[in-house]
Coordinates of C-alpha atoms in Angstrom, one line a residue:
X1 CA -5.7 33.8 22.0
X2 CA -3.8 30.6 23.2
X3 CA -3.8 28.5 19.9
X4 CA -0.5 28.2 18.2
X5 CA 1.8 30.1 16.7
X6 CA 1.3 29.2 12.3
X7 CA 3.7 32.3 11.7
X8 CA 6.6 29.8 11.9
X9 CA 5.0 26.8 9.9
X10 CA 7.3 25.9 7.0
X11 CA 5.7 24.6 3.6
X12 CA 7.1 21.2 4.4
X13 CA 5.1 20.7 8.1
X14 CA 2.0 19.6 8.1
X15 CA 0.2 20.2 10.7
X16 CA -1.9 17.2 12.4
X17 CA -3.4 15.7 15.1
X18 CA -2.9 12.1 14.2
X19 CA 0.0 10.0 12.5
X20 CA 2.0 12.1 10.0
X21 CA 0.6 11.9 6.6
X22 CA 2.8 9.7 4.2
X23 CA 4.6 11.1 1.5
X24 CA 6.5 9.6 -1.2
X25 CA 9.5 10.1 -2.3
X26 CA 9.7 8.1 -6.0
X27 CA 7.1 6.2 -7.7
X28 CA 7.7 4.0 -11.0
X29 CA 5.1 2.3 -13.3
X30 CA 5.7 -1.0 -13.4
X31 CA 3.2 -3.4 -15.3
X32 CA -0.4 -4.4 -14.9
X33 CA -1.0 -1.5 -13.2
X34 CA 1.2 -1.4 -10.3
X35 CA 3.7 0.8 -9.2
X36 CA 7.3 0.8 -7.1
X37 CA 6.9 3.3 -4.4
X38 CA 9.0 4.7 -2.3
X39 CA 8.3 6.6 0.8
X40 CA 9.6 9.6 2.2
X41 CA 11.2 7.2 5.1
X42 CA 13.2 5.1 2.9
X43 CA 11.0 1.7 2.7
X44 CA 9.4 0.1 -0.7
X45 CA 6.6 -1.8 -1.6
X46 CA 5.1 -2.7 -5.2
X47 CA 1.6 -1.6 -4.9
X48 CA -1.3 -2.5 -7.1
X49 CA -3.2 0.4 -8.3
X50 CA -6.0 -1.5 -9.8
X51 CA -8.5 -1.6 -6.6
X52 CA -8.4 2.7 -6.4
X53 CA -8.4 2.8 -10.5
X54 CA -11.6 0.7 -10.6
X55 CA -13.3 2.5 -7.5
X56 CA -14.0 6.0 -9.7
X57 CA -15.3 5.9 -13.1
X58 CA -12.8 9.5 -13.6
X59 CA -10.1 6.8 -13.1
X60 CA -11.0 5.2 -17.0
X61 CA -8.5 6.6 -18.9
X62 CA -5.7 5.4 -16.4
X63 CA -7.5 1.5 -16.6
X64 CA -7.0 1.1 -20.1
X65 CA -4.9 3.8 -21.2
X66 CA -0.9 2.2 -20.9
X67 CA 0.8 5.6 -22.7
X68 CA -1.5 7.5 -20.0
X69 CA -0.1 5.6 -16.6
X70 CA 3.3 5.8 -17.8
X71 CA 2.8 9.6 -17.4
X72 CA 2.7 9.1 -13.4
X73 CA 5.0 11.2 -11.4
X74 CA 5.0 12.4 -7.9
X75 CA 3.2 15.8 -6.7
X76 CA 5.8 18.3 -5.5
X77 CA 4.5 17.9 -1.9
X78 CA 5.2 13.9 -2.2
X79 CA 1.6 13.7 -1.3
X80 CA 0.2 12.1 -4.5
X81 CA 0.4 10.9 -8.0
X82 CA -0.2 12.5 -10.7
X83 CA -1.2 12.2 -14.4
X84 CA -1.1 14.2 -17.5
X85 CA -4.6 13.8 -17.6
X86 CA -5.2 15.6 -14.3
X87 CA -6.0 12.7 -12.4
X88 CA -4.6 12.1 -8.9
X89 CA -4.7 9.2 -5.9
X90 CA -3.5 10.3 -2.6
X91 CA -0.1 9.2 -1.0
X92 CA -2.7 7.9 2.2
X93 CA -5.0 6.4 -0.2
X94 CA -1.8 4.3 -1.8
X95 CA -0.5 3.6 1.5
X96 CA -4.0 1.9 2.7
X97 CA -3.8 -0.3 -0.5
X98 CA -0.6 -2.0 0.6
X99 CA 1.9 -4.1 -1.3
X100 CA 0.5 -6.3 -4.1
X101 CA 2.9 -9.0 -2.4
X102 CA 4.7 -10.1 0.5
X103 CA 7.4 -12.8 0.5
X104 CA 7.7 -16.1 2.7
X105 CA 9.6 -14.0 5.2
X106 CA 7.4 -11.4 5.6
X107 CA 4.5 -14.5 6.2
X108 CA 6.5 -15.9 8.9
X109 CA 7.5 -12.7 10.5
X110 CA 3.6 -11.8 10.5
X111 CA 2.8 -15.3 12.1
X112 CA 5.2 -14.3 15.3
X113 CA 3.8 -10.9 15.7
X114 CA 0.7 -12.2 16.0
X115 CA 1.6 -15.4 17.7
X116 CA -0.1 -17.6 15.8
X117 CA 0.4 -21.3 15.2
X118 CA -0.5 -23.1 11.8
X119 CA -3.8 -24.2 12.5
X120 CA -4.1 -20.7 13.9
X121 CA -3.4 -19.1 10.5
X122 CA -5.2 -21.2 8.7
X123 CA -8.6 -20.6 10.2
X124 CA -7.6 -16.8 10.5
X125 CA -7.2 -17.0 6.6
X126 CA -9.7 -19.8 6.5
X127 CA -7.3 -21.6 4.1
X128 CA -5.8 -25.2 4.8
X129 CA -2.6 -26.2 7.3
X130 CA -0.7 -27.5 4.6
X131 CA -0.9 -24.1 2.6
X132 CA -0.2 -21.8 6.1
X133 CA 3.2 -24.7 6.2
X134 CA 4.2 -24.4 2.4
X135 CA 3.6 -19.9 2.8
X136 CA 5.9 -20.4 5.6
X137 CA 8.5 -21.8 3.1
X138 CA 8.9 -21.2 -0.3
X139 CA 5.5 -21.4 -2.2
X140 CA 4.6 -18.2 -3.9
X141 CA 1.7 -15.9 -1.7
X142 CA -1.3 -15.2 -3.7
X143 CA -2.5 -11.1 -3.6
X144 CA -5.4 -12.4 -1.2
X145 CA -3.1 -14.0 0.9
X146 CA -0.9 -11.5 1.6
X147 CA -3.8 -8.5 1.7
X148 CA -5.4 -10.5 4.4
X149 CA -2.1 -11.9 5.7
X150 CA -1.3 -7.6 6.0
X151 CA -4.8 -6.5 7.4
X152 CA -4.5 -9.6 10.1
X153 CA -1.1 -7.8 11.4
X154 CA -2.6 -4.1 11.5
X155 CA -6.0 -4.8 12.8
X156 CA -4.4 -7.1 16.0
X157 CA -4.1 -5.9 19.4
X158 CA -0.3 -6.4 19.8

């Protein structure tokens, strides 16, 4: 048999054939539903849990329950949270969700990877000049904004 050897595999590997799995490291509840994660890698992101807790109706509890969510911890593996109700969402489910926000920085910074002028962002986002100018600066990105502003940068051929 020429496959590999799995008598050496530690509980920590995971074995894949794709990008490694994320895994967090800390999670706390903040309000409205959204959570501080951090990941196994050391970066951070506020996430918005309110898309994957509306998506199941098992989720219920966690929607209107407040005492409930602020049960959350993270799995022993780093590969989920938990709640004392039993539920679960997956550290790669979280991670597709993406930050709730994104600053003016992070706006600008995704403009030059993707090389795109103002009027180039604002049909991309299908959103007015002036708004793609005052992102750039200092007026606050709406959730939309910065989901599409996010899928825009992971969906382009760089």
């Amino acid at each position: 048999m020429n496959g590999p050897d799995l008598t050496s595999v530690d509980d920590d590997d995971i074995i894949g054939f794709e990008k490694p799995l994320p895994r967090i490291r800390s999670a706390t509840p903040l309000d409205a539903r959204r959570v501080e994660i951090v990941w196994a890698g050391g970066d951070s992101e506020i996430v918005d849990l309110t898309p994957a807790l509306a998506s199941k109706p098992i989720f219920l509890r966690l929607r209107t329950d407040s005492a409930l969510f602020a049960t959350m911890r993270v799995s022993s593996y780093g590969s989920a949270l938990e709640w004392d109700d039993g539920s679960e969402l997956t550290a790669h489910w979280i991670r597709r969700l993406g930050p709730a926000t994104i600053d003016n920085t992070a706006f600008r910074n995704a403009m030059t990877d993707l090389g795109m002028s103002l009027d180039g962002m604002a049909a991309a986002l299908e959103i007015s000049r002036r708004l793609v100018a005052d992102y750039r600066k200092d007026k606050p990105i709406p959730r939309h904004i910065a989901l599409a502003t996010k899928y825009l940068v992971e969906h382009a051929d760089l």
